[in-house]
Coordinates of C-alpha atoms in Angstrom, one line a residue:
X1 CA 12.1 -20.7 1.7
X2 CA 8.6 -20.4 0.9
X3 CA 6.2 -23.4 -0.3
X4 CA 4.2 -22.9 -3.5
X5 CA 6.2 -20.4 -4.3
X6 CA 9.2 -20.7 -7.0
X7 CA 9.6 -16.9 -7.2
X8 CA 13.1 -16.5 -5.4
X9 CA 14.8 -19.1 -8.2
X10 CA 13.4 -17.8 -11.3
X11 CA 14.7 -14.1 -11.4
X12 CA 18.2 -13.9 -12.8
X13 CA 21.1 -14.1 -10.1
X14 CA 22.9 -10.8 -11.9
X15 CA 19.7 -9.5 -14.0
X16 CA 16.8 -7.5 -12.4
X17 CA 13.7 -8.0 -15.1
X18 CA 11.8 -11.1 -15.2
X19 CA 13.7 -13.9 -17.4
X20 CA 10.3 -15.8 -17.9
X21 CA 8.2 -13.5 -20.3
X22 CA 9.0 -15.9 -23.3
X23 CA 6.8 -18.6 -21.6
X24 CA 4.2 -16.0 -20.4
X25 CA 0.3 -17.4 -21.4
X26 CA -1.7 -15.4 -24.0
X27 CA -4.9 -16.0 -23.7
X28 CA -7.6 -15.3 -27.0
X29 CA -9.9 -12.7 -26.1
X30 CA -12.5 -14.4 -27.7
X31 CA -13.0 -17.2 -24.8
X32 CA -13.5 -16.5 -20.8
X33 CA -10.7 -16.8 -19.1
X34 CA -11.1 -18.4 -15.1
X35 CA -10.3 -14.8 -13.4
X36 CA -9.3 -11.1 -15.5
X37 CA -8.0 -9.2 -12.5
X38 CA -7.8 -5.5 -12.8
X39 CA -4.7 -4.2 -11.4
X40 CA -1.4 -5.8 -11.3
X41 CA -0.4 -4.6 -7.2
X42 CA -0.2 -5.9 -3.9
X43 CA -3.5 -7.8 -3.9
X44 CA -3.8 -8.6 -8.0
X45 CA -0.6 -10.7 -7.9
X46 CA -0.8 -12.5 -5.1
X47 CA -4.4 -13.4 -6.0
X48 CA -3.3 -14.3 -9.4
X49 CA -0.1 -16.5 -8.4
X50 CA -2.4 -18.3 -6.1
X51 CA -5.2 -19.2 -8.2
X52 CA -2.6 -20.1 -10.8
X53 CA -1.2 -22.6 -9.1
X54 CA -4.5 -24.2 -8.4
X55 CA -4.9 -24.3 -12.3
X56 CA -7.1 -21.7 -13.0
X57 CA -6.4 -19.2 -16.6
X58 CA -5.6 -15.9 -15.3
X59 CA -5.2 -12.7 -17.4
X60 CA -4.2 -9.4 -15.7
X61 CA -5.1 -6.0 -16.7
X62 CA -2.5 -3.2 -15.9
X63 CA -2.5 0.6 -17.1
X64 CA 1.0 1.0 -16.7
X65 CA 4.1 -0.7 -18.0
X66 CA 5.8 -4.3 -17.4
X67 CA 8.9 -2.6 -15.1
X68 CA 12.3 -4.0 -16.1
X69 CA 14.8 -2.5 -12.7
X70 CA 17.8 -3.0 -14.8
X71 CA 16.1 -1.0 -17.8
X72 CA 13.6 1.3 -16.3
X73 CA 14.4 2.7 -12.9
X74 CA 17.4 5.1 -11.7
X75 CA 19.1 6.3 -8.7
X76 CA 17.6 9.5 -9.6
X77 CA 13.9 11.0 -7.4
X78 CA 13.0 12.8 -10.6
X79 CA 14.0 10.1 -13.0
X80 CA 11.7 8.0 -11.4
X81 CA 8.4 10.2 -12.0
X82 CA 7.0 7.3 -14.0
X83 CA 6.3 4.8 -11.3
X84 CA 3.8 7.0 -9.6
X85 CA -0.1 7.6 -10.8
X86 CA -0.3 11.5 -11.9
X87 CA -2.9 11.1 -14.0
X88 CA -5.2 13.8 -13.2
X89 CA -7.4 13.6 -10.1
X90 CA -9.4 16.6 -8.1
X91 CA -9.4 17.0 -4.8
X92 CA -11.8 18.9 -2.4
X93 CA -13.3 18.6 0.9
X94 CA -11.7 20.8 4.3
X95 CA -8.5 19.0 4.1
X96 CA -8.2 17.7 0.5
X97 CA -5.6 15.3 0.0
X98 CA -3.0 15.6 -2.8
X99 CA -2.8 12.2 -4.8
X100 CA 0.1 11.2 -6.7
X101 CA 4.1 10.3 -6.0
X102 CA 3.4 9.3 -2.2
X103 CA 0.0 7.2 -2.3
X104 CA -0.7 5.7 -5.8
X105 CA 1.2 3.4 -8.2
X106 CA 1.1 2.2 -11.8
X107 CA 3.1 -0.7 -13.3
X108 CA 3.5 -4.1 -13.0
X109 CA 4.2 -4.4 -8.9
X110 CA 1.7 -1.2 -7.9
X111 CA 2.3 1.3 -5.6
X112 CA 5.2 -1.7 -3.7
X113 CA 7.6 -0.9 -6.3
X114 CA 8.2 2.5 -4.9
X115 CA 7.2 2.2 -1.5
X116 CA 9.5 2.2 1.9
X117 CA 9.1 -1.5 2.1
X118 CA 7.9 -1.1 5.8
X119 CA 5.1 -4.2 6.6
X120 CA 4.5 -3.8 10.2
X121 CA 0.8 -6.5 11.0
X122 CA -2.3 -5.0 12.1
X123 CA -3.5 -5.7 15.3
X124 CA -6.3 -8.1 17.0
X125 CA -8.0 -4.9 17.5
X126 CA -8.4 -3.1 14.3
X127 CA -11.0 -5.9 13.4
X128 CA -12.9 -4.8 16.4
X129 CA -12.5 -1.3 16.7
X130 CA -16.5 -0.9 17.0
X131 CA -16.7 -3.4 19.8
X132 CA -13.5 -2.3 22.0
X133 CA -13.9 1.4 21.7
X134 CA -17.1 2.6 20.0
X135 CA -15.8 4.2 17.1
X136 CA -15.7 3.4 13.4
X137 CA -16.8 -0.4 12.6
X138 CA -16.1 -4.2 13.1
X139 CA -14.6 -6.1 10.2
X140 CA -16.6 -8.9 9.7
X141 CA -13.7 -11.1 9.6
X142 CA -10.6 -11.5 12.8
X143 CA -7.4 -10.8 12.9
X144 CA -6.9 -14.7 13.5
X145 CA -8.7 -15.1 10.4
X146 CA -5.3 -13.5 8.5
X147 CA -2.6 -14.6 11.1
X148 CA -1.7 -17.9 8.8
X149 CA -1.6 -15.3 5.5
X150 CA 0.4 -12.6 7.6
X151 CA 2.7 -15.3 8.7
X152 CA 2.7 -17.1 4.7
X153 CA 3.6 -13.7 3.3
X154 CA 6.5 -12.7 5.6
X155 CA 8.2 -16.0 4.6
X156 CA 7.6 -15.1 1.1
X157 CA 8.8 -11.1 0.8
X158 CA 10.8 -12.1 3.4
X159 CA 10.8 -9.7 6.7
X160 CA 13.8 -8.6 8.2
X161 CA 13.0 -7.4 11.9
X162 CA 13.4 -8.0 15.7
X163 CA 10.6 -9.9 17.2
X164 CA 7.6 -7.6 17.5
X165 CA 6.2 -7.0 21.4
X166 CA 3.1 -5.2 20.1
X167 CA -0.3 -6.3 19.3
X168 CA -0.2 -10.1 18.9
X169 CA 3.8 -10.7 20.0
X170 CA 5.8 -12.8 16.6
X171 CA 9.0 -12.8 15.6
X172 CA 10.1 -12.4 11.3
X173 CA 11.9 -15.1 8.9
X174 CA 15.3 -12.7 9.3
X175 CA 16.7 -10.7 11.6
X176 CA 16.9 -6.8 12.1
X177 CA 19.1 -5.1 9.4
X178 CA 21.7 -3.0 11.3
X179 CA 20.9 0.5 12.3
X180 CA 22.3 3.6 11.1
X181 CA 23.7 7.3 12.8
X182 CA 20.0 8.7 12.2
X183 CA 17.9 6.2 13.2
X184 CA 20.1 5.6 16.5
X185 CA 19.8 9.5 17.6
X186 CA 15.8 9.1 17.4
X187 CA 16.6 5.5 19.4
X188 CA 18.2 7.5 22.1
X189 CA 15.3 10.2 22.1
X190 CA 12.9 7.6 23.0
X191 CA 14.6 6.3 25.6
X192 CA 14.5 9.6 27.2
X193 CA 10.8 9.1 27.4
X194 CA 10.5 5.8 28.4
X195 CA 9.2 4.8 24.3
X196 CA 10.2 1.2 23.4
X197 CA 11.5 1.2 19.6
X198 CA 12.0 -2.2 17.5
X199 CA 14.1 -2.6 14.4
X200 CA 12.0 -3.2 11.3
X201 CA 9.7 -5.0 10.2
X202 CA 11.1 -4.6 6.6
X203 CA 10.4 -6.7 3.2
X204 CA 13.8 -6.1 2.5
X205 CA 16.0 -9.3 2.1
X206 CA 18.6 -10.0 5.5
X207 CA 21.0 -12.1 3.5
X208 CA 21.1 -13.8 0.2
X209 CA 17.1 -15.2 -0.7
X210 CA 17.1 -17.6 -3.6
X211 CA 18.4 -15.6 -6.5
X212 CA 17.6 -12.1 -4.7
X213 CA 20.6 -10.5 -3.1
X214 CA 21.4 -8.6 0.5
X215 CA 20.1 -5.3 0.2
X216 CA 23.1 -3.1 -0.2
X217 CA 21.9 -0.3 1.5
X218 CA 21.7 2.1 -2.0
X219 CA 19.0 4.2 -0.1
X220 CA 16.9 4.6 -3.3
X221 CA 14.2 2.2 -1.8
X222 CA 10.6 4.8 -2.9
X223 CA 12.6 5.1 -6.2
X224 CA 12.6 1.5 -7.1
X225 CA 14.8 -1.4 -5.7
X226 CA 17.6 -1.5 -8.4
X227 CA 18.8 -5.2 -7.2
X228 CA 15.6 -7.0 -6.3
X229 CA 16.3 -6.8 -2.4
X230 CA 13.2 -5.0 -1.6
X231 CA 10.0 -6.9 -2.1
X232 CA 6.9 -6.2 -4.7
X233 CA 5.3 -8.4 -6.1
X234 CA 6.4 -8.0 -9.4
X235 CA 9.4 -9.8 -8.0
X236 CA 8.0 -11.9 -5.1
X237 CA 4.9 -13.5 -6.7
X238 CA 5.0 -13.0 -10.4
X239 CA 7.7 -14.9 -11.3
X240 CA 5.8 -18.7 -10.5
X241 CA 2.5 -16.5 -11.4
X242 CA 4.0 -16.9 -15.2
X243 CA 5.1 -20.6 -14.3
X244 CA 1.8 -22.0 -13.8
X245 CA -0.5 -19.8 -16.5
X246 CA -0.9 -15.8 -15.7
X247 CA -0.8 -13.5 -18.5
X248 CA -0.4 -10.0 -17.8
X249 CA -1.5 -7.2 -20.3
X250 CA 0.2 -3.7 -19.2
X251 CA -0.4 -0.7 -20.9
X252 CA -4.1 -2.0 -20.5
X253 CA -6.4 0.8 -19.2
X254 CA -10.0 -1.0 -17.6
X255 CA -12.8 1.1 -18.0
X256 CA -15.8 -0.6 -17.7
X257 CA -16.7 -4.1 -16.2
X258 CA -19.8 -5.6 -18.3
X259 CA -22.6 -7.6 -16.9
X260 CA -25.5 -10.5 -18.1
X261 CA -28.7 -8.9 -18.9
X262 CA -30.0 -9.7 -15.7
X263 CA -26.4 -7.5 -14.5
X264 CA -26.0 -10.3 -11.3
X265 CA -23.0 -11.5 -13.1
X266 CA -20.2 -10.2 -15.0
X267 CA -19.1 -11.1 -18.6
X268 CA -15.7 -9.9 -18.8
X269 CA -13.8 -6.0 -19.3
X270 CA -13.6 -3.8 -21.4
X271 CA -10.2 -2.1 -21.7
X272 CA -8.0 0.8 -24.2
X273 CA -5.0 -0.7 -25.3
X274 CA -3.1 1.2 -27.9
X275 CA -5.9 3.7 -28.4
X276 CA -8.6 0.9 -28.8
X277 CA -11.2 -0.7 -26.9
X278 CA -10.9 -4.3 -26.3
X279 CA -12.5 -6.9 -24.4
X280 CA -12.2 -9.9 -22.6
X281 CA -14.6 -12.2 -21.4
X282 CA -14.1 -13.6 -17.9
X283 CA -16.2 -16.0 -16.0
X284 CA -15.2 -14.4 -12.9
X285 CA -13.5 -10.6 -12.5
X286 CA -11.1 -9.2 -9.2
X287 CA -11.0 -5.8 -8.8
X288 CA -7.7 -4.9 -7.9
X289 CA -7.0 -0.8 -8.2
X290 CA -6.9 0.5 -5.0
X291 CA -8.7 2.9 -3.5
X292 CA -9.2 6.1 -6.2
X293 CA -9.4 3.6 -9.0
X294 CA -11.4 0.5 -8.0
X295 CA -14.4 2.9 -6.8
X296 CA -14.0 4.9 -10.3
X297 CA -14.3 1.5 -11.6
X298 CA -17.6 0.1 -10.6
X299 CA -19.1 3.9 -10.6
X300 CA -18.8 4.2 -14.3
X301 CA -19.8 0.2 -14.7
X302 CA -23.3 1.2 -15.4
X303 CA -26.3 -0.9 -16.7
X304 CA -29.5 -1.2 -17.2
X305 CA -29.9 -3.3 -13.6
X306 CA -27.1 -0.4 -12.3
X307 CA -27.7 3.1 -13.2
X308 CA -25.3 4.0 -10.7
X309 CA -22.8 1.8 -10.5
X310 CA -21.7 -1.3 -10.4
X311 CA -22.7 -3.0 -7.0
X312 CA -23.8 0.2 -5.7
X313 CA -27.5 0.0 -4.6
X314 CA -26.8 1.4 -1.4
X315 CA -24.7 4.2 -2.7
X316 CA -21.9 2.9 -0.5
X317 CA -18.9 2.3 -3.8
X318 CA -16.7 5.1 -3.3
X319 CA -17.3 6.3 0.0
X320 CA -14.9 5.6 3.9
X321 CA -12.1 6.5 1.7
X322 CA -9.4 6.9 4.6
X323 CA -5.8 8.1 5.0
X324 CA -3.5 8.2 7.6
X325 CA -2.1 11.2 8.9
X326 CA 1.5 10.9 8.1
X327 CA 3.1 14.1 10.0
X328 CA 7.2 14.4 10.0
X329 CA 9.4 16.4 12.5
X330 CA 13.0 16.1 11.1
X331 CA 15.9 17.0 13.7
X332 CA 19.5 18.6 13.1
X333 CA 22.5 17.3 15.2
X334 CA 26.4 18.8 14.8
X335 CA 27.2 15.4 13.5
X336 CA 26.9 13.8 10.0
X337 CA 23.9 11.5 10.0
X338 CA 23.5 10.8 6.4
X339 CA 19.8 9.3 6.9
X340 CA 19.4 8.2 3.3
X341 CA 22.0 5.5 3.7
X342 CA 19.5 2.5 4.9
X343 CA 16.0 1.5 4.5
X344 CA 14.1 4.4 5.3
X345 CA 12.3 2.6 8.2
X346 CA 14.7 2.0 10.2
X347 CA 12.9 1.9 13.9
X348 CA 9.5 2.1 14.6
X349 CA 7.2 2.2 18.0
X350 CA 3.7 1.3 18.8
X351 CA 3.9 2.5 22.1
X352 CA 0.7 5.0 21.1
X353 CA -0.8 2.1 18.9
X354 CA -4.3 1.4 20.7
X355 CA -6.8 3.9 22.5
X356 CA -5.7 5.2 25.7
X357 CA -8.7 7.3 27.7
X358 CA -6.8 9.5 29.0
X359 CA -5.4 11.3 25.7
X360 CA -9.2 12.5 25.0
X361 CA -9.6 10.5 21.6
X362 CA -9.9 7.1 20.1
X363 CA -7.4 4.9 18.5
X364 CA -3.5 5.7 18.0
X365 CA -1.0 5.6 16.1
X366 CA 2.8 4.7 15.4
X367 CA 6.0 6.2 14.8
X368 CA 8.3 5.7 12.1
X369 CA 12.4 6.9 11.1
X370 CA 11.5 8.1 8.0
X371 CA 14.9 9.1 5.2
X372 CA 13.0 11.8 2.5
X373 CA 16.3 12.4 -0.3
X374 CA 17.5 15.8 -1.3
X375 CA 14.2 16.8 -3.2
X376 CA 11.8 15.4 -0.8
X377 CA 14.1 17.2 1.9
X378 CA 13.6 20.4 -0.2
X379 CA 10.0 20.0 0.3
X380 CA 9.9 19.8 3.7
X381 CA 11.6 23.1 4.5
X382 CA 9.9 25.3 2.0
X383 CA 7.0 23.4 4.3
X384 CA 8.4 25.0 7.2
X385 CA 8.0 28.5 5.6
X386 CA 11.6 28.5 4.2
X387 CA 12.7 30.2 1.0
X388 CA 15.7 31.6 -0.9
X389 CA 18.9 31.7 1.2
X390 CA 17.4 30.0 4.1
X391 CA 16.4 27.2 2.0
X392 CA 19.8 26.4 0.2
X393 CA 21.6 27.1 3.3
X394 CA 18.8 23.5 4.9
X395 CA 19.7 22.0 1.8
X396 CA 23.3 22.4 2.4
X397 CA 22.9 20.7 5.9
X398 CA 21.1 17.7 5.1
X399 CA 23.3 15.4 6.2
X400 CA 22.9 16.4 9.7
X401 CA 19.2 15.9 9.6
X402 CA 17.4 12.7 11.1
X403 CA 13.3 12.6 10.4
X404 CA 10.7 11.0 12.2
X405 CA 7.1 10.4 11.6
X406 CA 3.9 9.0 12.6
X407 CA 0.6 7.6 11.2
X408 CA -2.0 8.2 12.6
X409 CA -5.2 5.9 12.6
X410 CA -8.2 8.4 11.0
X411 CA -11.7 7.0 11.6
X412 CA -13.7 6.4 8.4
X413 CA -16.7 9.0 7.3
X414 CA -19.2 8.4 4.3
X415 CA -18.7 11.7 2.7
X416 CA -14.3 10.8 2.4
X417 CA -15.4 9.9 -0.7
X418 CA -14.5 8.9 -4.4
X419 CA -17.2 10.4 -7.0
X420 CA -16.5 10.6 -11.1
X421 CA -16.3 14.4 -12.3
X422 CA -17.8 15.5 -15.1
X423 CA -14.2 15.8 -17.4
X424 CA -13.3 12.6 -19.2
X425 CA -9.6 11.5 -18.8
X426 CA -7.8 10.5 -22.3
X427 CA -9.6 7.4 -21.7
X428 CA -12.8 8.9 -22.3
X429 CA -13.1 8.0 -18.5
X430 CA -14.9 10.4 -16.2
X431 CA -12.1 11.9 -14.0
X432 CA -12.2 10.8 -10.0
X433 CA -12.6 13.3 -7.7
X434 CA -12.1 12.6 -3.8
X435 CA -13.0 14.9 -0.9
X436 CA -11.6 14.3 2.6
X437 CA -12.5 16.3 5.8
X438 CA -10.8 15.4 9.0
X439 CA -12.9 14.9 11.9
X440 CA -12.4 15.8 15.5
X441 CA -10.8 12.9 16.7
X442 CA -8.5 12.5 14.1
X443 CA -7.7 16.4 14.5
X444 CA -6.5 15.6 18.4
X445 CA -4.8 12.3 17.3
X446 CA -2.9 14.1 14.9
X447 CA -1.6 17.1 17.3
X448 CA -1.1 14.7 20.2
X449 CA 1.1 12.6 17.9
X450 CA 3.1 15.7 16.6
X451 CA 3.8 16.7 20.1
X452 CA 5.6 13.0 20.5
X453 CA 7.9 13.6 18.2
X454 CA 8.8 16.6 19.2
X455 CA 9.2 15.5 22.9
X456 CA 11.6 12.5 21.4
X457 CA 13.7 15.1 20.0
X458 CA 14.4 17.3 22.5
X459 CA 15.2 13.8 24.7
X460 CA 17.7 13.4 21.8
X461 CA 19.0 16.8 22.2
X462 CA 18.1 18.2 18.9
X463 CA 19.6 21.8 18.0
X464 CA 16.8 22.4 15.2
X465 CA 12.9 21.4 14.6
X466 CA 11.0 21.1 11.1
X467 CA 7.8 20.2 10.9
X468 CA 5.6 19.1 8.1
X469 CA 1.6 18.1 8.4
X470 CA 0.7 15.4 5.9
X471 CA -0.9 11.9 4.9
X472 CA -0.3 9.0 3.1
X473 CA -2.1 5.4 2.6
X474 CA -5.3 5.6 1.0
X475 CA -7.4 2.7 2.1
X476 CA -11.2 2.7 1.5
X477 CA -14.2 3.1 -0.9
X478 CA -14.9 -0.7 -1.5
X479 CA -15.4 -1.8 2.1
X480 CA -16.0 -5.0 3.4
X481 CA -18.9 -5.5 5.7
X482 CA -22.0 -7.1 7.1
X483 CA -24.8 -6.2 4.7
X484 CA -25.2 -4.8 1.5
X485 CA -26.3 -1.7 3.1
X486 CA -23.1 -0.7 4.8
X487 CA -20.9 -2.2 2.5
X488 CA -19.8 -3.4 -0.9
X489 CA -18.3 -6.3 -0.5
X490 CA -19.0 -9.2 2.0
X491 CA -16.2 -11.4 4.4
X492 CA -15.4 -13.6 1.3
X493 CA -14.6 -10.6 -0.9
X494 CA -17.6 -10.9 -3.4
X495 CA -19.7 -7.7 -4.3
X496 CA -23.4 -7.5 -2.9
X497 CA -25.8 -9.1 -6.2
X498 CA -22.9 -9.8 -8.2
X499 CA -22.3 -13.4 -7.9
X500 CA -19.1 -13.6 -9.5
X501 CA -17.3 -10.1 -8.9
X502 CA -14.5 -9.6 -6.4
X503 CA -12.7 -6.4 -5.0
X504 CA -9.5 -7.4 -3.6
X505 CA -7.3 -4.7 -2.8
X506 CA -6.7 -1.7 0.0
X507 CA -10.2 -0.8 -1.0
X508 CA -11.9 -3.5 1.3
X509 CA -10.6 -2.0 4.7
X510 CA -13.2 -0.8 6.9
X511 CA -10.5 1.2 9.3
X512 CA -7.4 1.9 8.5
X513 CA -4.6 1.1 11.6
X514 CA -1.8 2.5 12.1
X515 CA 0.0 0.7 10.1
X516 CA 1.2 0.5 6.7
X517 CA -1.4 -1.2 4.7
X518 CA 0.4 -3.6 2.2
X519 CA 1.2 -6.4 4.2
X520 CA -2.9 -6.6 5.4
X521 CA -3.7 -6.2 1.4
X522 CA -1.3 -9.3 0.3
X523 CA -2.8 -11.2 3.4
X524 CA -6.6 -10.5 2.5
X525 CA -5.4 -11.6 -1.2
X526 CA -3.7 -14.9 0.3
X527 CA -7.1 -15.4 2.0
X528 CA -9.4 -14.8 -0.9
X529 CA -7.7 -17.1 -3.0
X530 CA -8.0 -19.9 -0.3
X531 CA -11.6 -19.5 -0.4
X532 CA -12.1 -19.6 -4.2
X533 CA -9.5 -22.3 -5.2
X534 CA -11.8 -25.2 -4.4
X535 CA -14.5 -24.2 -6.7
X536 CA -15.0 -22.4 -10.2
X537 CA -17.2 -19.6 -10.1

């Protein structure tokens, strides 16, 4: 079991909400609290449980709702609309990117309450993709910086998985969860091909984990985790967050982070709550939105000292927004396969994970079972160009369909970027806009990835192709760097001239992997909080 970390004994060993809410803090809003994070995901609630428990008065702002599973989510893809962000956004650039159900979040947890639960490590050389193979940037911090924080974390979710051979070689607190019909007929494709494939990783519990159950294989995982066996932090951190002092206000939309009159430090946030503006003071704030939102943030944080946005002198907040290209080939075989029944990554490979010459760009990426259910299936064919009788008759078949994906590492540009838009939101927010154009590289990566997965199925002896060209992860706008000039942030986390603001959250990534980004987040969060705990700011 973890240390410093009671979370796994206080939830309820037969009820899913949080049991501690009646000893929650409540702080007045007419003192500074220690830290008012914004954002109540994968980096806000670790931060926040840390810092706790080194005795600081944490509040946390969140625009959606405090989740209860039992209450609140279903076994149901429609019912479970509300856990994704679909506020408006606009999108533009040559490949715009639709935002919504499969990379943003709202509601205590984030976006982990309805992700896959798949939280694979970056490697040693995504901090150095500058220096290895001239592309992109450095971080300005090592991947042995994190290793302690990855390894801290995937005691706490816990990870389920067979010991990893790729980047820097580790093993996971549990072993692999077993593997089901689909997942084995891409296993066998692979094989074909010489491509190694691993079980997990997985935050999803191998066995009974305090007062969290074995997962139970209900295959609702991107709907919500109706028992508690796959981890967010709503479940994972929260919990002995609320022990040792975090309050957390939901339904509590930030929209502007205020600043001294000098504007090198901030005073607090100002936030609508039941169709009013509030405020609370803070002697330090954390960022914690994510990528869309923590960009919109500072942007519209204006000030005399910051006419256009907060920490922004460079005009570098809101722009290396990245994605990963996220493209699915699903496969039909005479037998049932019944791919929702597990956790939707089942096996992976990162065979393709680092720059090899000889494909003709830089970088990589990894492969992925993924399980879409019925309407997400639905999706994909009419992708394919399939309608009316030729769609229900796919839809009728599903059960003989196994999918794979990939995600493909795509190299950061400054005009991916987040900008406000001239329509307010019901906030009386300016709307964010984000434009993405894919460059060159990531244009080869991309087909030469797609063409692995359909090689894989053809070794598995597939009578039927789909294909479906997409992304997911945003990671980006906030990133961390060298010098105020190419960044917003510096190693520590704290924004350039603002001596006591933090972004801590996907935002900070200066590349993007080929992995899925919440395990890195929690770690940076871990890491963060190590470096402020000594000291108030």
């Amino acid at each position: 079991m973890p240390k410093d970390n009671d979370s796994p004994f206080l939830l309820h060993r037969h009820k899913r909400g949080l049991q501690n809410l009646d000893r929650m803090a409540r702080y007045p809003k007419t003192e500074p609290v220690d830290l008012l994070v914004v954002g109540a995901g994968a980096g806000g609630l670790v931060l926040a449980q840390r810092l706790a428990r080194a005795g600081w008065k944490v509040c946390v702002l969140e625009k959606g709702p405090f989740w209860d599973p039992d209450r609140d989510w279903v076994s149901d893809e429609k019912g479970s609309h509300a856990l994704y962000w679909t506020d408006k956004r606009i999108i533009g650039g040559d490949d715009p990117v639709e935002l919504g159900k499969n990379n943003s979040g709202q509601g205590v947890g984030g976006s982990m309450t309805h992700f896959a639960g798949y939280v694979p490590r970056f490697h040693p050389s995504d901090f150095e993709v500058r220096t290895r193979d001239g592309v992109a940037v450095d971080w300005p911090i090592s991947y042995w910086d994190l290793k302690p924080y990855f390894e801290r974390i995937e005691l706490e979710l816990p990870v389920a998985g067979q010991d990893w051979p790729w980047g820097d070689p580790h093993s996971y607190p549990h072993g692999p969860h077993p593997v089901a019909g689909a997942a084995n007929r891409a296993w066998k494709g692979a094989r074909e091909y010489g491509i190694e494939m691993r079980v997990g990783p997985v935050a999803i519990t191998n066995g009974v984990f305090g007062n969290r159950p074995h997962c139970i294989y209900r295959g609702f995982c991107l709907e919500g985790c109706k028992v508690n066996a796959k981890a967010s932090p709503l479940i994972t951190h929260l919990p002995d967050g609320i022990e040792h002092g975090v309050e957390v206000r939901a339904d509590s939309m930030a929209v502007r982070i205020e600043v001294d009159d000098d504007g090198d430090r901030v005073t607090g946030v100002s936030y609508m709550h039941d169709g009013r503006e509030e405020f609370q003071p803070a002697n330090a704030v954390a960022v914690c939105g994510y990528a869309i939102e923590s960009p919109r943030l500072l942007l519209n944080s204006t000030s005399k000292r910051w006419p256009n946005g907060l920490a922004n002198d460079h005009d570098v907040v809101g722009r290396y927004v990245m994605v990963q290209g996220a493209t699915q080939v699903a496969a039909r075989f005479p037998l049932e396969l019944r791919m929702y029944k597990a956790p939707p990554p089942e096996v992976s490979s990162e065979d393709f994970y680092e720059t090899d010459e000889s494909r003709g760009f830089a970088r990589g990426f990894s492969i992925q079972t993924i399980s879409p259910m019925p309407i997400e299936w639905a999706a994909h064919v009419l992708a394919d160009g399939h309608w009316g009788a030729a769609l229900r008759e796919y839809m009728r078949d599903y059960n003989h369909w196994s999918v794979l994906g990939v995600l493909c590492e795509l190299l950061p540009a400054p005009d991916n970027r987040v900008t406000l838009a001239d329509e307010p939101d019901q906030y009386g927010m300016p709307i964010a806009r984000f434009d993405y154009t894919l460059g060159d590289n990531d244009k080869k990566n991309i087909e030469f990835a797609t063409k692995i997965l359909t090689e894989i199925w053809e070794g598995a002896e597939a009578q039927d192709l789909l294909t479906i060209d997409r992304y997911a992860h945003l990671v980006g706008g906030c990133r961390m760097g060298f010098t105020p000039e190419d960044s917003v942030v510096d190693s520590s986390h704290r924004a350039w001239g603002v001596d006591n603001l933090f972004v801590v959250d996907g935002s900070v990534l200066p590349t993007q992997g080929a992995a899925n980004p919440a395990l890195v987040i929690m770690a940076l969060a871990d890491r963060c909080a190590d470096l402020l705990k000594a000291k108030r700011t």
